[in-house]
Coordinates of C-alpha atoms and ligand atoms in Angstrom, one line a residue:
M37 CA 74.3 91.9 71.5
T38 CA 76.3 88.8 70.5
P39 CA 77.4 87.0 73.6
Q40 CA 81.1 87.0 74.4
R41 CA 82.6 83.8 73.1
I42 CA 85.1 82.0 75.3
L43 CA 87.1 79.1 74.0
T44 CA 89.8 76.8 75.3
G45 CA 91.3 73.5 74.5
I46 CA 92.9 70.9 76.6
T47 CA 95.3 68.4 75.1
P48 CA 94.5 64.8 76.0
S49 CA 98.0 63.5 76.4
G50 CA 98.1 62.8 80.1
T51 CA 96.2 62.6 83.3
P52 CA 94.4 65.8 84.5
H53 CA 96.2 67.3 87.4
L54 CA 95.6 70.0 90.0
G55 CA 97.3 72.6 87.8
N56 CA 94.9 71.8 84.9
Y57 CA 91.9 72.1 87.3
A58 CA 92.8 75.4 89.0
G59 CA 94.3 77.0 85.9
A60 CA 91.9 75.9 83.2
I61 CA 89.0 73.7 84.2
R62 CA 87.6 75.5 87.2
P63 CA 87.6 79.0 85.7
A64 CA 86.2 77.7 82.5
V65 CA 83.3 75.9 84.2
E66 CA 82.6 79.1 86.1
A67 CA 82.7 81.2 83.0
S68 CA 80.2 78.9 81.3
Q69 CA 77.7 79.6 84.0
R70 CA 77.8 83.4 83.5
P71 CA 75.0 85.0 81.4
G72 CA 76.0 86.6 78.2
V73 CA 78.8 84.1 77.6
E74 CA 78.9 81.4 75.0
S75 CA 81.6 78.9 75.8
F76 CA 83.5 76.4 73.7
Y77 CA 85.5 73.8 75.5
F78 CA 87.2 71.0 73.6
L79 CA 89.6 68.1 73.7
S80 CA 92.5 69.0 71.3
D81 CA 93.2 65.4 70.4
Y82 CA 95.0 66.4 67.1
H83 CA 97.4 68.3 69.3
A84 CA 97.9 65.2 71.4
L85 CA 99.4 63.4 68.5
I86 CA 102.3 66.0 68.6
K87 CA 103.0 65.2 72.2
T88 CA 102.6 61.4 72.3
A89 CA 103.0 58.5 70.0
N90 CA 101.0 56.2 72.2
P91 CA 97.5 55.6 70.8
E92 CA 96.1 54.0 73.9
R93 CA 97.3 56.9 75.9
V94 CA 95.5 59.4 73.7
Q95 CA 92.3 57.4 73.9
R96 CA 92.5 56.9 77.7
S97 CA 93.4 60.5 78.3
T98 CA 90.5 61.7 76.1
L99 CA 88.1 59.6 78.3
E100 CA 89.7 60.9 81.5
I101 CA 89.7 64.5 80.5
A102 CA 86.1 64.5 79.2
A103 CA 85.0 62.8 82.5
T104 CA 87.0 65.4 84.5
W105 CA 85.3 68.3 82.9
L106 CA 81.8 66.8 83.4
A107 CA 82.7 65.9 86.9
A108 CA 83.9 69.4 87.5
G109 CA 80.4 70.7 86.7
L110 CA 80.5 71.5 83.1
R111 CA 76.9 71.2 81.7
P112 CA 76.9 70.3 78.0
E113 CA 73.6 72.1 77.6
R114 CA 75.3 75.4 78.8
A115 CA 78.6 75.1 76.8
W116 CA 79.8 73.6 73.6
F117 CA 81.8 70.5 74.6
Y118 CA 83.4 68.5 71.9
R119 CA 86.4 66.8 70.6
Q120 CA 88.6 68.5 68.0
S121 CA 88.8 65.5 65.6
D122 CA 85.0 65.3 65.5
V123 CA 84.9 68.7 63.7
P124 CA 86.8 68.2 60.4
E125 CA 86.2 71.8 59.4
I126 CA 88.9 72.7 61.9
T127 CA 91.7 70.9 60.0
E128 CA 90.4 72.2 56.8
L129 CA 90.6 75.7 58.2
A130 CA 94.2 75.0 59.4
W131 CA 95.2 74.5 55.8
L132 CA 93.6 77.8 54.7
L133 CA 95.4 79.5 57.5
A134 CA 98.7 77.8 56.7
C135 CA 98.5 79.4 53.3
V136 CA 98.6 82.9 54.8
T137 CA 101.1 82.1 57.6
G138 CA 104.7 83.1 57.1
K139 CA 107.1 80.4 57.8
G140 CA 109.2 83.0 59.6
L141 CA 106.4 83.5 62.1
L142 CA 106.4 79.9 63.0
N143 CA 110.2 79.8 63.2
R144 CA 109.8 82.1 66.2
A145 CA 107.4 79.9 68.2
H146 CA 108.8 79.1 71.6
A147 CA 108.2 75.4 71.5
Y148 CA 109.9 75.0 68.1
K149 CA 112.8 77.2 69.1
A150 CA 113.3 75.2 72.3
A151 CA 113.5 72.0 70.2
V152 CA 116.1 73.6 67.9
D153 CA 118.1 75.0 70.8
K154 CA 118.2 71.6 72.5
N155 CA 119.4 70.0 69.2
L156 CA 122.1 72.6 68.8
A157 CA 123.2 72.2 72.4
E158 CA 123.6 68.5 71.7
A159 CA 125.4 69.1 68.4
E160 CA 122.5 67.7 66.4
E161 CA 121.0 69.0 63.2
P162 CA 118.8 72.0 64.2
D163 CA 115.5 70.2 63.1
A164 CA 116.4 66.8 64.3
G165 CA 113.2 65.1 65.5
V166 CA 111.0 68.1 64.8
T167 CA 107.8 67.1 63.0
M168 CA 105.7 69.3 60.9
G169 CA 103.0 68.7 63.5
L170 CA 105.2 70.5 66.1
F171 CA 106.1 73.2 63.7
M172 CA 102.4 73.8 62.6
Y173 CA 101.1 73.6 66.1
P174 CA 100.3 77.3 66.3
V175 CA 98.4 77.2 63.0
L176 CA 96.1 74.3 64.2
M177 CA 95.6 76.2 67.4
A178 CA 94.7 79.3 65.5
A179 CA 92.2 77.2 63.5
D180 CA 90.6 76.0 66.7
I181 CA 90.1 79.5 67.9
L182 CA 89.2 81.3 64.6
M183 CA 86.7 78.6 63.5
F184 CA 84.4 79.9 66.2
N185 CA 85.5 83.5 66.2
A186 CA 86.2 83.3 69.9
H187 CA 86.9 86.7 71.7
K188 CA 88.6 85.4 74.8
V189 CA 90.9 82.4 75.2
P190 CA 91.8 81.5 78.7
V191 CA 95.2 79.9 78.7
G192 CA 98.3 79.5 80.7
R193 CA 101.1 82.0 80.3
D194 CA 103.0 79.6 78.1
Q195 CA 100.3 79.8 75.5
V196 CA 100.2 83.6 75.2
Q197 CA 102.6 83.6 72.2
H198 CA 100.3 81.2 70.4
L199 CA 97.4 83.6 70.9
E200 CA 99.5 86.4 69.4
M201 CA 100.2 84.2 66.4
A202 CA 96.5 83.4 66.1
R203 CA 95.9 87.2 65.9
D204 CA 98.6 87.6 63.3
I205 CA 97.3 84.8 61.2
A206 CA 93.7 86.1 61.5
A207 CA 94.9 89.6 60.4
S208 CA 96.7 88.2 57.4
F209 CA 93.7 86.3 56.3
N210 CA 91.4 89.3 56.8
H211 CA 93.8 91.5 54.9
R212 CA 93.9 89.2 51.9
Y213 CA 90.2 88.1 51.8
G214 CA 88.1 90.5 53.8
E215 CA 87.0 90.7 57.4
Y216 CA 86.1 87.1 58.3
F217 CA 87.8 86.7 61.7
V218 CA 87.6 88.3 65.1
L219 CA 91.1 88.9 66.6
P220 CA 91.1 86.7 69.7
E221 CA 92.7 87.7 73.0
A222 CA 94.4 85.6 75.6
A223 CA 92.9 85.7 79.1
V224 CA 95.6 84.8 81.7
D225 CA 94.3 84.6 85.2
E226 CA 97.4 85.7 87.0
S227 CA 96.3 84.4 90.4
V228 CA 96.1 80.7 89.3
A229 CA 97.6 80.5 85.9
T230 CA 100.5 78.3 87.0
L231 CA 100.5 76.0 90.1
P232 CA 103.7 74.6 91.4
G233 CA 104.2 70.8 91.3
L234 CA 105.8 68.5 93.8
D235 CA 109.2 69.9 93.2
G236 CA 108.2 73.5 93.3
Q237 CA 108.6 74.0 89.5
K238 CA 105.5 74.6 87.4
M239 CA 103.2 71.6 87.7
S240 CA 103.5 69.9 84.3
K241 CA 103.4 66.4 83.0
S242 CA 106.7 67.1 81.3
Y243 CA 108.4 67.7 84.6
D244 CA 106.9 64.6 86.1
N245 CA 105.9 66.5 89.2
I246 CA 102.1 66.4 89.0
I247 CA 99.4 65.7 91.6
P248 CA 96.6 64.0 89.6
L249 CA 93.3 65.6 90.2
F250 CA 91.6 62.3 90.9
A251 CA 94.3 60.5 92.8
S252 CA 92.7 58.3 95.5
R253 CA 92.4 59.9 98.9
N254 CA 95.5 57.9 100.1
M255 CA 97.6 58.8 97.1
L256 CA 96.6 62.4 97.4
K257 CA 97.8 62.4 101.0
K258 CA 101.0 60.8 100.1
L259 CA 101.7 63.2 97.3
V260 CA 100.9 66.3 99.4
F261 CA 103.3 65.1 102.0
G262 CA 105.9 64.8 99.3
V263 CA 105.7 68.5 98.2
V264 CA 109.1 70.2 98.7
T265 CA 109.6 72.6 101.6
D266 CA 112.7 74.3 103.0
S267 CA 114.3 72.9 106.2
K268 CA 112.9 75.4 108.7
A269 CA 112.0 73.8 112.0
P270 CA 108.5 74.0 113.7
G271 CA 108.1 77.4 115.3
E272 CA 110.4 79.2 112.9
P273 CA 108.6 81.7 110.8
K274 CA 108.1 80.5 107.2
E275 CA 108.0 82.4 103.9
T276 CA 104.8 82.2 102.0
E277 CA 106.5 83.7 99.0
G278 CA 107.9 80.9 96.8
S279 CA 106.4 78.2 99.0
A280 CA 104.8 75.5 96.8
L281 CA 102.6 74.4 99.7
F282 CA 101.2 77.9 100.2
Q283 CA 100.5 78.5 96.6
L284 CA 98.7 75.2 96.3
F285 CA 96.6 76.0 99.4
Q286 CA 95.8 79.5 98.1
A287 CA 94.6 78.0 94.8
F288 CA 91.9 76.0 96.6
A289 CA 91.1 78.1 99.6
T290 CA 88.9 81.2 100.0
P291 CA 90.7 84.5 100.5
A292 CA 89.9 84.4 104.2
E293 CA 91.3 80.9 104.6
T294 CA 94.4 82.0 102.7
E295 CA 95.0 84.9 105.1
T296 CA 94.6 82.7 108.1
M297 CA 97.2 80.3 106.6
R298 CA 99.5 83.3 105.9
A299 CA 99.4 84.2 109.6
R300 CA 100.1 80.6 110.6
F301 CA 103.2 80.6 108.3
T302 CA 104.4 83.8 110.0
E303 CA 103.8 82.1 113.4
G304 CA 106.0 79.2 112.4
I305 CA 103.5 76.5 111.5
A306 CA 105.3 73.1 111.3
W307 CA 105.6 71.8 107.7
G308 CA 103.7 68.6 108.7
E309 CA 100.8 70.6 109.9
A310 CA 100.8 72.8 106.8
K311 CA 100.7 69.7 104.7
E312 CA 97.9 68.2 106.7
A313 CA 95.9 71.5 106.2
L314 CA 96.6 71.4 102.5
F315 CA 95.5 67.8 102.2
Q316 CA 92.3 68.5 104.1
K317 CA 91.5 71.5 101.9
L318 CA 92.1 69.6 98.7
E319 CA 90.2 66.6 99.8
S320 CA 87.2 68.7 100.7
V321 CA 87.1 70.3 97.3
I322 CA 87.9 67.1 95.3
A323 CA 86.0 64.3 97.1
P324 CA 82.5 65.1 95.7
M325 CA 83.9 65.5 92.2
R326 CA 85.8 62.3 92.5
V327 CA 82.6 60.4 93.1
R328 CA 81.0 61.8 90.0
Y329 CA 84.2 61.1 88.1
E330 CA 84.3 57.5 89.0
E331 CA 80.7 57.1 87.9
L332 CA 81.4 58.7 84.5
I333 CA 84.5 56.9 83.7
A334 CA 82.7 53.6 84.3
E335 CA 80.5 54.4 81.3
P336 CA 82.7 55.5 78.3
A337 CA 79.8 55.1 75.8
R338 CA 77.9 57.8 77.6
I339 CA 80.8 60.2 77.3
E340 CA 81.3 59.3 73.7
Q341 CA 77.6 60.2 73.1
V342 CA 78.0 63.6 74.9
L343 CA 81.1 64.5 72.7
K344 CA 79.6 63.3 69.5
S345 CA 76.3 65.2 69.9
G346 CA 78.2 68.3 70.9
A347 CA 80.3 68.2 67.7
A348 CA 77.3 67.4 65.5
A349 CA 75.3 70.4 66.8
L350 CA 78.4 72.7 66.6
R351 CA 79.2 71.7 63.0
A352 CA 75.6 72.3 61.9
K353 CA 75.3 75.7 63.6
Y354 CA 78.8 77.2 63.0
A355 CA 81.6 75.1 61.5
A356 CA 79.9 74.0 58.3
P357 CA 78.4 77.3 57.2
F358 CA 81.5 79.2 58.1
I359 CA 83.9 77.0 56.2
A360 CA 81.6 77.2 53.2
R361 CA 82.0 81.0 53.4
L362 CA 85.7 80.7 53.7
R363 CA 86.0 78.4 50.8
E364 CA 84.0 80.9 48.7
A365 CA 86.3 83.7 49.9
T366 CA 89.5 81.9 49.0
G367 CA 88.2 80.9 45.5
L368 CA 87.4 77.2 46.3
R369 CA 84.2 77.8 44.4
K370 CA 81.9 75.9 42.2
L371 CA 82.6 76.2 38.5
D372 CA 79.0 76.4 37.5
Q373 CA 78.7 79.9 38.8
L374 CA 81.0 81.1 36.0
P375 CA 79.4 82.5 32.8
V376 CA 79.2 80.2 29.8
I377 CA 81.6 81.3 27.1
P378 CA 80.5 80.6 23.5
A379 CA 82.7 78.0 21.7
D380 CA 83.9 80.4 18.9
S381 CA 85.2 83.0 21.3
R382 CA 87.2 80.2 22.9
A383 CA 89.0 79.5 19.6
K384 CA 91.0 82.7 19.7
P385 CA 91.6 83.4 23.4
K386 CA 91.9 87.0 24.4
A387 CA 95.0 87.8 26.4
Q388 CA 93.8 88.3 30.0
A389 CA 93.8 92.0 30.5
K390 CA 95.5 93.6 33.5
P391 CA 93.7 95.8 35.9
Q392 CA 94.3 99.4 35.1
F393 CA 94.2 102.9 36.6
K394 CA 92.6 105.3 34.1
Q395 CA 93.1 109.0 34.6
Y396 CA 90.9 111.6 33.0
R397 CA 89.5 115.1 33.3
E398 CA 85.8 115.9 33.8
A399 CA 83.7 118.8 32.6
D400 CA 84.0 120.2 36.2
G401 CA 87.7 120.9 35.4
L402 CA 88.9 118.4 38.1
F403 CA 91.1 115.4 37.6
Y404 CA 89.9 111.9 38.3
F405 CA 91.0 108.3 38.1
K406 CA 89.3 105.0 38.2
L407 CA 90.5 101.5 38.7
V408 CA 89.1 98.8 36.4
D409 CA 89.8 95.1 36.9
G410 CA 91.0 92.7 34.3
D411 CA 87.5 92.1 33.0
G412 CA 87.0 95.9 32.5
R413 CA 84.7 96.2 35.5
L414 CA 84.9 99.4 37.5
C415 CA 86.2 98.8 41.0
L416 CA 87.1 102.1 42.4
Q417 CA 86.1 105.7 41.6
S418 CA 88.3 108.6 42.8
R419 CA 87.2 111.9 44.1
G420 CA 88.2 115.0 42.0
F421 CA 91.7 116.4 42.3
A422 CA 92.8 120.0 41.5
S423 CA 95.7 118.8 39.4
A424 CA 96.8 115.8 37.3
R425 CA 99.8 115.6 39.6
E426 CA 97.7 115.1 42.7
A427 CA 95.6 112.5 41.0
G428 CA 98.9 110.8 40.0
Q429 CA 100.2 110.9 43.5
A430 CA 97.0 109.3 44.8
V431 CA 97.4 106.5 42.3
A432 CA 101.0 106.0 43.4
G433 CA 99.9 105.9 47.0
I434 CA 97.4 103.2 46.3
K435 CA 99.9 101.1 44.4
N436 CA 102.2 101.6 47.3
N437 CA 99.6 99.9 49.6
E438 CA 98.6 103.0 51.5
G439 CA 94.9 102.0 51.2
Y440 CA 92.4 103.9 49.0
S441 CA 89.7 105.3 51.2
Q442 CA 91.3 108.8 51.5
W443 CA 91.2 109.1 47.7
G444 CA 88.2 107.2 46.4
V445 CA 85.2 105.0 47.0
P446 CA 84.3 101.5 45.9
A447 CA 82.2 101.4 42.7
P448 CA 78.6 100.1 43.3
G449 CA 78.8 96.3 43.4
A450 CA 82.6 96.2 43.9
S451 CA 83.8 94.8 47.2
E452 CA 86.8 95.5 49.3
V453 CA 88.1 92.1 48.1
D454 CA 87.7 93.0 44.4
I455 CA 89.7 96.2 44.9
R456 CA 92.4 94.4 46.9
Q457 CA 92.7 91.8 44.2
A458 CA 93.0 94.4 41.4
I459 CA 95.6 96.3 43.4
D460 CA 97.6 93.2 44.2
A461 CA 97.5 92.1 40.5
L462 CA 98.9 95.5 39.5
R463 CA 101.6 95.4 42.2
A464 CA 102.6 91.9 41.0
D465 CA 104.1 93.2 37.8
Ligands
LIG155 N1 97.9 74.3 73.2 C1 97.0 74.2 74.3 C2 97.7 73.5 75.5 O1 98.6 72.7 75.2 C3 95.8 73.4 74.0 C4 95.0 74.0 72.9 C5 94.8 73.5 71.7 C6 94.3 75.2 73.0 N2 94.0 74.3 70.9 C7 93.7 75.4 71.7 C8 94.1 76.2 74.0 C9 92.9 76.5 71.4 C10 93.3 77.3 73.7 C11 92.7 77.5 72.4 O2 97.5 73.9 76.6

């Protein structure tokens, strides 16, 4: 049985925060330790260029995030761990996919639409400040995923639409060229998918409300004491629902600890006490990782080595052979595979024949048709029909894109792709 392939990317455009850890890194590291799972975790540094124009920040963030994953327990011998830009086949695939992706599909992407809406609200041109990088973001992300035919993609809720687009794009490619891609699925862990930040909104670098995962002990304490609460006095019962403090606690505590905390909320725990408890909980989880992190970050060359060797092995095993197949599928082929045409026949070129449906009657009295391609090669052979009219209707159905398998079978040596191409060529005129 092929192992289930799990893949996720993390964009190195900022400092890893608690939300990244609980929502992505921790579940990913756990998954990589399960038997029967092949994991792919990578730094999506090309995606970072869409979010920041600061080269030092991209580099620094790449170092920090790589060190974070290793400190969080990812073992490079148990999971593919690499940097997107070290696998050039991914950007090559992004182009192949762009050529089967409708512009209209990308027009509907939330991130792009949000940029347009903001421009309109500010009486700007709709596309002001929108780069093709932002617009193509979902295509590059689809390439990340489809390159390795991942089955499951753990992401935050905000990325679910991108996964739907990756499926659409994969299906378009498969329809045109044959079944090359697995249709990936988003895996959203509802319990931890989004953590609140200091202000109670989703923790995100864009809201400037993050708690860095490896803030110093003192800084962590300071930040935790700055998390918003309501103004209920000590002794007054507190709501757990909608409490940022409670949600943060829950994301790091065991279910039993969470229940105890819930009871303390009902009993009217003072906010100061709740904050102290959250700080202690976080510190107990983070402190051992922080030590490993500091060691790793002090040796960037070691991390570079880990990333480079991950990418090299991955390219050799998957990316290079797969992109070779995809190039072949799309017609980016070597010319020396073509037959040699004698010089005199080149002088008077034959008009390129069109594919054709040929209808005929056999000795068995039944009516048949076959599809031959432009070179006269048989692609599809029909079954027998009782009347010429029925055979004609089947031909019309095929031209109308209703498929062919209810009416005929591929000729020996003809592939699904040959048949598709012949039908498409017929439909084109
Ligand atoms: N877009 C993701 C984010 O910003 C990062 C990402 C890039 C990704 N490529 C991916 C996630 C492929 C999953 C799969 O969070």
